[in-house]
Coordinates of C-alpha atoms in Angstrom, one line a residue:
X281 CA 26.0 21.5 -24.3
X282 CA 25.3 25.0 -25.4
X283 CA 21.7 24.1 -25.2
X284 CA 21.9 23.1 -21.9
X285 CA 23.6 26.1 -21.1
X286 CA 20.9 28.1 -22.5
X287 CA 18.0 26.3 -20.8
X288 CA 19.8 26.7 -17.6
X289 CA 20.5 30.4 -17.9
X290 CA 16.9 30.5 -18.8
X291 CA 15.9 29.0 -15.1
X292 CA 18.2 31.8 -13.7
X293 CA 16.6 34.3 -15.3
X294 CA 13.3 33.1 -14.2
X295 CA 14.4 32.6 -10.7
X296 CA 15.7 36.2 -10.7
X297 CA 12.1 37.6 -11.3
X298 CA 10.7 35.3 -8.7
X299 CA 13.0 36.8 -6.2
X300 CA 11.8 40.1 -6.9
X301 CA 8.4 39.1 -6.0
X302 CA 10.0 37.8 -2.6
X303 CA 8.0 34.4 -3.1
X304 CA 10.8 32.0 -3.2
X305 CA 14.4 31.8 -1.8
X306 CA 16.1 29.3 -4.2
X307 CA 16.3 29.2 -8.0
X308 CA 13.6 28.0 -9.5
X309 CA 11.8 27.6 -13.0
X310 CA 8.4 27.4 -14.6
X311 CA 8.5 23.6 -16.0
X312 CA 6.4 23.9 -19.2
X313 CA 3.6 21.6 -19.7
X314 CA 4.0 18.3 -21.3
X315 CA 3.0 19.7 -24.8
X316 CA 5.0 23.0 -24.6
X317 CA 7.4 24.3 -26.9
X318 CA 11.2 22.7 -27.7
X319 CA 12.7 26.0 -26.7
X320 CA 11.1 25.5 -23.2
X321 CA 12.7 25.7 -19.8
X322 CA 12.5 22.2 -18.8
X323 CA 15.4 20.0 -17.7
X324 CA 17.1 18.2 -20.8
X325 CA 17.0 14.6 -20.9
X326 CA 19.7 12.5 -19.5
X327 CA 22.7 11.8 -21.5
X328 CA 23.7 8.7 -19.5
X329 CA 22.0 5.8 -18.5
X330 CA 18.8 5.7 -16.6
X331 CA 18.8 7.3 -13.4
X332 CA 17.2 5.4 -10.6
X333 CA 15.3 6.5 -7.6
X334 CA 15.5 3.6 -5.0
X335 CA 13.8 5.1 -1.7
X336 CA 12.0 8.1 -0.6
X337 CA 11.6 10.0 2.8
X338 CA 9.4 12.8 4.2
X339 CA 10.0 15.0 7.1
X340 CA 7.2 17.5 7.7
X341 CA 6.8 19.2 10.9
X342 CA 3.8 21.3 9.6
X343 CA 5.8 24.7 8.9
X344 CA 8.4 23.3 7.2
X345 CA 8.8 20.0 5.2
X346 CA 11.7 18.1 3.5
X347 CA 10.9 15.4 0.8
X348 CA 14.1 13.6 -0.3
X349 CA 14.9 11.0 -2.9
X350 CA 17.9 8.5 -3.2
X351 CA 18.9 8.6 -6.9
X352 CA 21.6 6.8 -8.6
X353 CA 23.1 9.7 -10.0
X354 CA 22.6 13.4 -9.9
X355 CA 19.8 15.2 -12.1
X356 CA 19.1 18.6 -13.3
X357 CA 15.6 19.9 -11.6
X358 CA 13.4 23.1 -11.6
X359 CA 10.6 24.0 -9.6
X360 CA 7.5 26.1 -9.4
X361 CA 4.2 26.7 -7.6
X362 CA 0.5 26.5 -9.0
X363 CA -2.7 27.4 -7.1
X364 CA -6.5 26.1 -7.3
X365 CA -5.5 23.5 -5.6
X366 CA -2.1 24.9 -4.0
X367 CA 0.9 22.6 -5.3
X368 CA 4.7 22.6 -5.8
X369 CA 6.0 20.9 -8.9
X370 CA 9.7 19.7 -9.5
X371 CA 10.8 18.8 -12.9
X372 CA 13.7 16.7 -13.6
X373 CA 16.0 14.9 -16.2
X374 CA 14.1 11.2 -16.4
X375 CA 14.2 9.3 -13.4
X376 CA 13.3 5.6 -13.1
X377 CA 11.3 5.4 -9.9
X378 CA 11.8 2.1 -8.4
X379 CA 9.9 3.0 -5.6
X380 CA 6.0 2.1 -4.2
X381 CA 3.8 5.0 -5.5
X382 CA 1.6 4.3 -2.6
X383 CA 4.1 6.0 -0.2
X384 CA 2.9 9.6 -1.0
X385 CA -0.8 8.8 -1.0
X386 CA -2.9 11.0 1.4
X387 CA -3.9 9.5 4.6
X388 CA -7.5 8.0 4.2
X389 CA -10.1 7.5 6.7
X390 CA -10.9 4.2 7.9
X391 CA -12.7 2.2 5.3
X392 CA -15.7 0.4 6.1
X393 CA -15.3 -3.4 6.7
X394 CA -14.9 -5.7 3.5
X395 CA -13.8 -2.8 1.3
X396 CA -11.3 -4.4 -1.2
X397 CA -9.0 -1.3 -1.5
X398 CA -8.7 -0.7 2.3
X399 CA -6.5 2.6 3.0
X400 CA -5.5 1.3 6.4
X401 CA -2.9 -1.1 4.8
X402 CA -1.0 1.7 2.7
X403 CA 2.1 2.6 3.9
X404 CA 2.4 6.2 3.4
X405 CA 5.2 8.9 4.7
X406 CA 2.4 12.0 4.7
X407 CA 1.7 13.5 8.1
X408 CA -1.9 14.2 7.8
X409 CA -1.2 17.6 10.1
X410 CA 1.8 18.7 8.0
X411 CA 2.7 21.1 4.9
X412 CA 2.4 18.2 2.3
X413 CA -1.2 16.4 2.3
X414 CA 0.4 14.1 -0.3
X415 CA 2.7 13.7 -3.2
X416 CA 3.3 11.7 -6.8
X417 CA 6.1 11.1 -9.0
X418 CA 6.5 9.7 -12.6
X419 CA 7.6 10.5 -16.3
X420 CA 6.0 13.6 -17.8
X421 CA 7.2 12.9 -21.2
X422 CA 9.8 11.1 -22.9
X423 CA 13.1 12.3 -21.0
X424 CA 11.4 14.3 -18.4
X425 CA 9.8 13.2 -14.9
X426 CA 7.9 15.3 -12.5
X427 CA 7.3 15.5 -9.0
X428 CA 4.0 17.1 -7.7
X429 CA 3.6 17.9 -4.1
X430 CA 0.1 18.5 -2.7
X431 CA 0.2 21.0 0.1
X432 CA -2.3 22.3 3.0
X433 CA -1.7 25.6 2.4
X434 CA 0.7 28.1 0.7
X435 CA 4.4 27.3 0.6
X436 CA 7.8 28.3 -0.9
X437 CA 10.6 26.3 -2.2
X438 CA 13.3 26.8 -0.3
X439 CA 15.7 24.3 -2.0
X440 CA 15.2 22.0 -4.8
X441 CA 18.7 20.4 -5.9
X442 CA 20.8 17.5 -5.8
X443 CA 23.7 16.7 -3.2
X444 CA 26.2 13.7 -2.7
X445 CA 24.9 11.1 -0.1
X446 CA 27.8 9.1 1.1
X447 CA 30.1 7.2 -1.3
X448 CA 29.7 5.0 -4.4
X449 CA 28.1 8.0 -6.2
X450 CA 25.1 8.3 -4.5
X451 CA 22.9 11.2 -4.7
X452 CA 20.1 12.7 -2.8
X453 CA 17.5 15.0 -4.6
X454 CA 16.2 17.2 -1.8
X455 CA 13.1 19.7 -1.8
X456 CA 12.9 21.6 0.8
X457 CA 9.7 23.8 1.6
X458 CA 8.5 26.1 4.0
X459 CA 5.2 28.1 5.0
X460 CA 4.6 31.5 3.2
X461 CA 1.8 33.9 3.0
X462 CA -0.8 33.9 0.4
X463 CA 0.1 36.9 -1.2
X464 CA 3.5 35.8 -1.7
X465 CA 2.4 32.4 -3.2
X466 CA -0.4 33.8 -5.3
X467 CA 2.4 36.1 -7.3
X468 CA 4.8 33.4 -7.7
X469 CA 2.0 31.0 -9.2
X470 CA 0.7 33.9 -11.2
X471 CA 4.1 34.2 -12.5
X472 CA 4.6 30.4 -13.3
X473 CA 1.1 30.5 -14.9
X474 CA 2.1 33.4 -17.3
X475 CA 5.1 30.9 -18.4
X476 CA 3.2 27.7 -18.9
X477 CA 0.8 29.9 -21.3
X478 CA 3.6 29.8 -23.8
X479 CA 2.4 28.3 -27.3
X480 CA 2.5 24.9 -27.5
X481 CA 4.7 22.9 -30.0
X482 CA 3.0 20.8 -32.8
X483 CA 3.9 17.3 -31.8
X484 CA 0.7 15.8 -33.7
X485 CA 3.1 15.2 -36.5
X486 CA 5.3 13.2 -34.7
X487 CA 2.5 10.8 -33.2
X488 CA 0.1 10.6 -36.5
X489 CA 0.9 9.5 -39.9
X490 CA -0.9 10.0 -43.1
X491 CA -3.8 7.4 -43.1
X492 CA -4.0 6.7 -47.0
X493 CA -7.7 7.4 -47.1
X494 CA -8.9 5.2 -44.5
X495 CA -11.0 6.7 -41.4
X496 CA -8.8 7.3 -38.6
X497 CA -9.6 5.4 -35.5
X498 CA -7.8 7.2 -32.3
X499 CA -7.7 5.0 -29.5
X500 CA -6.9 7.1 -26.3
X501 CA -5.8 4.9 -23.3
X502 CA -6.5 7.1 -20.5
X503 CA -3.8 8.8 -17.4
X504 CA -0.4 7.8 -18.3
X505 CA 3.1 8.7 -16.8
X506 CA 2.7 10.6 -13.4
X507 CA -1.0 9.9 -13.7
X508 CA -1.8 6.3 -12.6
X509 CA -5.3 6.6 -12.6
X510 CA -7.2 4.0 -10.3
X511 CA -5.5 1.3 -8.4
X512 CA -6.4 -1.8 -6.3
X513 CA -4.6 -4.5 -5.1
X514 CA -1.6 -4.1 -7.5
X515 CA -3.8 -3.6 -10.7
X516 CA -3.1 -0.1 -12.2
X517 CA -5.5 1.5 -14.8
X518 CA -2.6 3.5 -16.8
X519 CA -1.5 0.0 -17.5
X520 CA -4.4 -2.1 -17.9
X521 CA -5.9 0.5 -20.5
X522 CA -2.7 0.6 -22.3
X523 CA -2.8 -3.2 -22.8
X524 CA -6.4 -3.0 -24.3
X525 CA -5.6 0.1 -26.6
X526 CA -2.8 -2.0 -27.9
X527 CA -4.8 -4.8 -28.5
X528 CA -7.6 -3.1 -30.5
X529 CA -5.1 -1.1 -32.3
X530 CA -3.6 -4.5 -33.4
X531 CA -7.0 -5.8 -34.4
X532 CA -8.0 -2.6 -36.3
X533 CA -4.7 -3.0 -38.0
X534 CA -4.9 -6.4 -38.7
X535 CA -8.6 -5.9 -40.2
X536 CA -7.1 -3.3 -42.9
X537 CA -10.0 -1.1 -43.0
X538 CA -9.1 1.8 -40.6
X539 CA -6.0 3.5 -39.4
X540 CA -5.8 3.0 -35.8
X541 CA -3.6 5.8 -33.8
X542 CA -2.9 5.5 -30.0
X543 CA -2.6 8.9 -27.9
X544 CA 0.3 7.2 -26.1
X545 CA 1.9 3.8 -26.9
X546 CA 4.3 4.0 -23.6
X547 CA 3.9 5.1 -20.1
X548 CA 4.0 9.0 -20.8
X549 CA 1.7 11.7 -19.6
X550 CA -0.7 13.5 -22.4
X551 CA -2.6 16.5 -21.1
X552 CA -6.5 16.3 -21.9
X553 CA -6.1 19.3 -24.2
X554 CA -3.4 17.7 -26.2
X555 CA -5.5 14.2 -26.7
X556 CA -8.4 16.6 -28.2
X557 CA -6.4 18.3 -30.4
X558 CA -4.6 15.4 -31.7
X559 CA -8.1 14.0 -32.8
X560 CA -8.8 17.4 -34.3
X561 CA -5.9 18.3 -36.3
X562 CA -5.8 15.0 -38.1
X563 CA -9.4 15.2 -38.6
X564 CA -10.1 11.6 -36.8
X565 CA -12.9 9.7 -37.7
X566 CA -14.1 8.3 -34.6
X567 CA -12.1 8.7 -30.7
X568 CA -12.6 6.3 -28.0
X569 CA -10.8 7.2 -24.6
X570 CA -10.2 3.7 -22.4
X571 CA -10.5 4.0 -18.6
X572 CA -11.2 1.7 -15.5
X573 CA -13.1 3.1 -12.6
X574 CA -13.2 2.0 -8.7
X575 CA -15.7 2.8 -6.6
X576 CA -14.5 2.0 -2.7
X577 CA -18.0 2.5 -1.2
X578 CA -19.6 0.3 -3.3
X579 CA -17.9 -2.7 -4.2
X580 CA -20.6 -4.2 -5.7
X581 CA -20.8 -2.1 -8.7
X582 CA -19.6 -3.8 -11.9
X583 CA -19.7 -3.8 -15.2
X584 CA -18.8 -1.6 -18.5
X585 CA -20.4 2.1 -19.2
X586 CA -20.2 4.1 -22.3
X587 CA -19.9 7.9 -21.8
X588 CA -20.5 10.8 -24.0
X589 CA -20.1 14.3 -23.7
X590 CA -23.0 16.7 -22.2
X591 CA -23.1 20.3 -20.9
X592 CA -25.0 18.6 -18.0
X593 CA -24.5 15.3 -16.4
X594 CA -27.0 12.5 -17.1
X595 CA -26.7 11.4 -13.5
X596 CA -24.9 12.0 -10.1
X597 CA -22.6 8.9 -11.0
X598 CA -21.7 10.3 -14.5
X599 CA -20.9 13.9 -13.0
X600 CA -18.5 11.7 -10.2
X601 CA -16.6 10.0 -13.2
X602 CA -16.7 12.9 -15.2
X603 CA -14.9 15.3 -12.3
X604 CA -12.4 12.4 -11.5
X605 CA -11.5 12.1 -15.0
X606 CA -11.1 16.2 -15.4
X607 CA -8.4 16.4 -12.6
X608 CA -5.9 14.1 -14.8
X609 CA -3.9 17.5 -15.8
X610 CA -4.0 19.0 -12.2
X611 CA -2.9 15.4 -10.8
X612 CA 0.0 15.8 -13.3
X613 CA 1.0 19.4 -12.0
X614 CA -0.6 21.2 -14.9
X615 CA -2.6 24.4 -14.7
X616 CA -6.0 24.1 -16.4
X617 CA -6.0 26.5 -19.4
X618 CA -8.3 26.9 -22.1
X619 CA -7.5 26.5 -25.7
X620 CA -9.2 29.7 -27.4
X621 CA -9.6 27.8 -30.8
X622 CA -11.4 25.1 -29.4
X623 CA -13.7 27.5 -27.4
X624 CA -14.3 29.3 -30.7
X625 CA -15.7 26.2 -32.3
X626 CA -17.5 25.0 -29.5
X627 CA -19.7 28.2 -30.8
X628 CA -20.4 26.2 -33.8
X629 CA -23.5 24.8 -32.4
X630 CA -25.0 22.8 -35.4
X631 CA -21.6 21.0 -35.7
X632 CA -21.5 20.2 -32.0
X633 CA -24.8 18.6 -32.0
X634 CA -24.5 16.7 -35.2
X635 CA -21.2 15.1 -33.8
X636 CA -22.7 14.3 -30.5
X637 CA -25.5 12.9 -32.0
X638 CA -22.7 10.5 -33.8
X639 CA -21.5 9.8 -30.6
X640 CA -24.5 8.7 -29.1
X641 CA -25.2 6.4 -32.0
X642 CA -21.6 4.7 -31.9
X643 CA -22.3 4.4 -27.7
X644 CA -25.3 2.7 -28.3
X645 CA -23.8 0.4 -31.2
X646 CA -20.8 -0.3 -28.7
X647 CA -22.9 -1.6 -26.0
X648 CA -24.8 -3.8 -28.2
X649 CA -22.0 -5.5 -29.1
X650 CA -20.1 -5.2 -25.6
X651 CA -22.8 -7.4 -24.2
X652 CA -22.1 -10.1 -25.8
X653 CA -18.5 -10.4 -24.4
X654 CA -18.8 -8.8 -20.9
X655 CA -21.1 -7.5 -17.9
X656 CA -22.5 -4.0 -18.4
X657 CA -23.5 -1.8 -15.5
X658 CA -26.9 -1.3 -14.8
X659 CA -27.1 2.1 -16.5
X660 CA -24.6 1.4 -18.9
X661 CA -24.9 4.7 -21.0
X662 CA -24.6 8.0 -19.5
X663 CA -23.1 11.7 -20.5
X664 CA -21.3 14.4 -18.7
X665 CA -18.6 17.3 -19.3
X666 CA -15.6 15.4 -20.0
X667 CA -13.0 17.5 -21.5
X668 CA -11.3 14.6 -23.2
X669 CA -14.7 14.3 -25.2
X670 CA -15.0 17.9 -26.1
X671 CA -14.0 17.9 -30.0
X672 CA -17.1 19.7 -31.6
X673 CA -16.4 17.9 -34.7
X674 CA -15.3 14.3 -33.9
X675 CA -17.5 11.4 -32.6
X676 CA -16.0 10.6 -29.3
X677 CA -17.1 8.1 -26.7
X678 CA -15.0 7.2 -23.0
X679 CA -15.4 3.7 -22.3
X680 CA -14.9 2.3 -18.6
X681 CA -14.2 -0.9 -19.0
X682 CA -15.4 -2.1 -15.6
X683 CA -14.6 -1.4 -11.8
X684 CA -11.3 -2.3 -10.2
X685 CA -13.0 -2.3 -6.9
X686 CA -15.4 -5.0 -7.9
X687 CA -14.1 -8.8 -7.3
X688 CA -15.6 -10.1 -10.9
X689 CA -14.6 -6.9 -12.8
X690 CA -11.0 -7.2 -11.3
X691 CA -10.5 -11.0 -12.7
X692 CA -12.0 -10.1 -16.2
X693 CA -9.8 -7.0 -16.6
X694 CA -6.5 -8.9 -15.5
X695 CA -7.4 -11.8 -18.1
X696 CA -6.0 -12.0 -21.3
X697 CA -8.7 -14.2 -22.4
X698 CA -11.2 -11.5 -21.7
X699 CA -9.4 -8.8 -23.1
X700 CA -9.3 -10.7 -26.4
X701 CA -12.8 -11.2 -26.4
X702 CA -13.7 -7.8 -25.5
X703 CA -11.4 -6.2 -28.0
X704 CA -13.1 -8.7 -30.7
X705 CA -16.5 -7.2 -29.9
X706 CA -15.1 -3.6 -30.1
X707 CA -13.8 -4.0 -33.4
X708 CA -16.9 -5.4 -34.7
X709 CA -19.0 -2.5 -33.3
X710 CA -16.6 0.0 -34.8
X711 CA -17.0 -1.5 -38.2
X712 CA -20.7 -1.9 -37.8
X713 CA -20.8 2.1 -37.0
X714 CA -18.7 3.0 -40.2
X715 CA -20.5 0.5 -42.3
X716 CA -23.9 1.9 -41.7
X717 CA -22.6 5.2 -42.2
X718 CA -22.1 4.2 -46.1
X719 CA -18.7 5.7 -46.9
X720 CA -15.0 5.3 -46.0
X721 CA -14.6 8.9 -45.5
X722 CA -16.3 9.8 -42.1
X723 CA -15.8 13.8 -43.2
X724 CA -17.8 13.4 -46.1
X725 CA -20.7 11.5 -44.0
X726 CA -20.9 14.3 -41.1
X727 CA -21.7 16.8 -43.9
X728 CA -24.8 14.9 -44.9
X729 CA -27.7 16.2 -43.2
X730 CA -29.8 12.8 -43.2
X731 CA -30.7 11.3 -39.9
X732 CA -28.1 9.5 -38.1
X733 CA -28.0 5.6 -37.5
X734 CA -29.4 2.7 -39.0
X735 CA -32.9 4.2 -39.4
X736 CA -35.1 2.0 -41.6
X737 CA -38.2 4.1 -41.4
X738 CA -39.4 7.2 -39.2
X739 CA -41.1 4.8 -36.5
X740 CA -37.5 3.2 -35.8
X741 CA -36.0 6.1 -34.2
X742 CA -36.9 6.7 -30.5
X743 CA -37.8 10.3 -28.5
X744 CA -35.3 11.8 -26.4
X745 CA -35.2 10.6 -22.9
X746 CA -37.2 13.0 -20.5
X747 CA -33.9 12.8 -18.4
X748 CA -31.3 13.5 -21.1
X749 CA -29.3 16.4 -21.0
X750 CA -30.4 19.6 -22.6
X751 CA -29.3 19.7 -26.3
X752 CA -28.1 16.2 -26.3
X753 CA -30.3 13.7 -28.7
X754 CA -30.3 10.0 -27.4
X755 CA -31.0 7.7 -30.1
X756 CA -32.0 4.4 -28.9
X757 CA -33.0 2.0 -31.7
X758 CA -31.9 4.3 -34.4
X759 CA -28.4 2.8 -33.6
X760 CA -27.3 -0.5 -34.7
X761 CA -28.3 -3.6 -33.1
X762 CA -25.4 -6.3 -32.5
X763 CA -26.3 -9.7 -33.3
X764 CA -28.6 -11.5 -30.7
X765 CA -26.6 -13.3 -28.1
X766 CA -26.5 -14.3 -24.3
X767 CA -26.5 -11.1 -22.4
X768 CA -24.2 -10.9 -19.4
X769 CA -25.6 -7.6 -18.4
X770 CA -25.1 -7.3 -14.7
X771 CA -27.8 -5.5 -12.4
X772 CA -25.2 -3.4 -10.5

């Protein structure tokens, strides 16, 4: 209780500072990022049973808006604002949202005939001319939930708290907003940003155990918690990729050659910077981020794609995917901040180039194995500036399993049989990658300046592609070749 009282006092002190700026008119507190210190001002996890949200309603007149959630019991809530883009963040004790997340989606323009995720069928509460352009909700970390409200312009929090709702112990979480001027909003956002910049706590030790000398393969199921990722016809990316990642980890663990580690093991949110930090702090030998894409305007596009990091995108599609994936932190209400140590390490260009070369080798190896189990995109190996792949000393790839917007991929991604087959091929690709390194300790392998890949003679290596991003070697035949088999590569 003393700890909770101290946290509440912290919220009030911050609220007083904000009130001096004249930006807000009700007590609000800057909720920290998912990786912030244990002494943060975030609402404490509920000590009682799970609190459920059964319904939501939005009343938005343009100048004022009220977002209400019907709860089974009251929760502690704290709010703050962030700019670029303008949004309101409400953090609360853990809430189980028994509500269709589609109700908070932005009003989409009419889709062309035949699109599989037609926006016209979505029942949204959002007023296209209102102050709120969209909102989302979910778990930000264990014991804590978050509501992110996107704005059409600067706004202040008039009220964010719980009140009784009739009998039976029902409660309403009421979030009232009102328009404000840009200067006051910017001041409030700057104050919140300063609080968010507090040193992050080290949660890595809780997630990663000693690998006992085995190379660590970190499997990163994308998105999670409040960040759902792509969703089409009831298929949700964060759930699909978690199932795939767990199956791959189980397969690698059964093989006994590697130490598989998941960045998340449940429906929780992990920031992009923390995912990178987890890999670097434990000196991971290989980092694989798992995702699934959607492309509403081209439902015929299908197949898996493997991405590596580069300073310039290999093509427009790679740039689009990277931009979408890099918005994960913003979607969860986090302020993007660069890790100074990460920026410093990136300056060691030699290490970065060597790591990227290894990443290209594994990408090509994975594609050669994958094509035996599933379809490939017409351009299956691409590169762009993915934030989650930017560890300068950890070979990293991002695998898009397929497109939820494509009917064939949709069927495959929801099939346990397909998943088992794809996981088996991926595990074989990982084994081949390490086998060709000739060492069980990848950290020793990357110190060796010898050419990377299964190069039997200088004539085997292929030159850099003319269209490859500057500074990135693209290793073609130098990569390990999978056993011959029937390719299911898709033209689109």
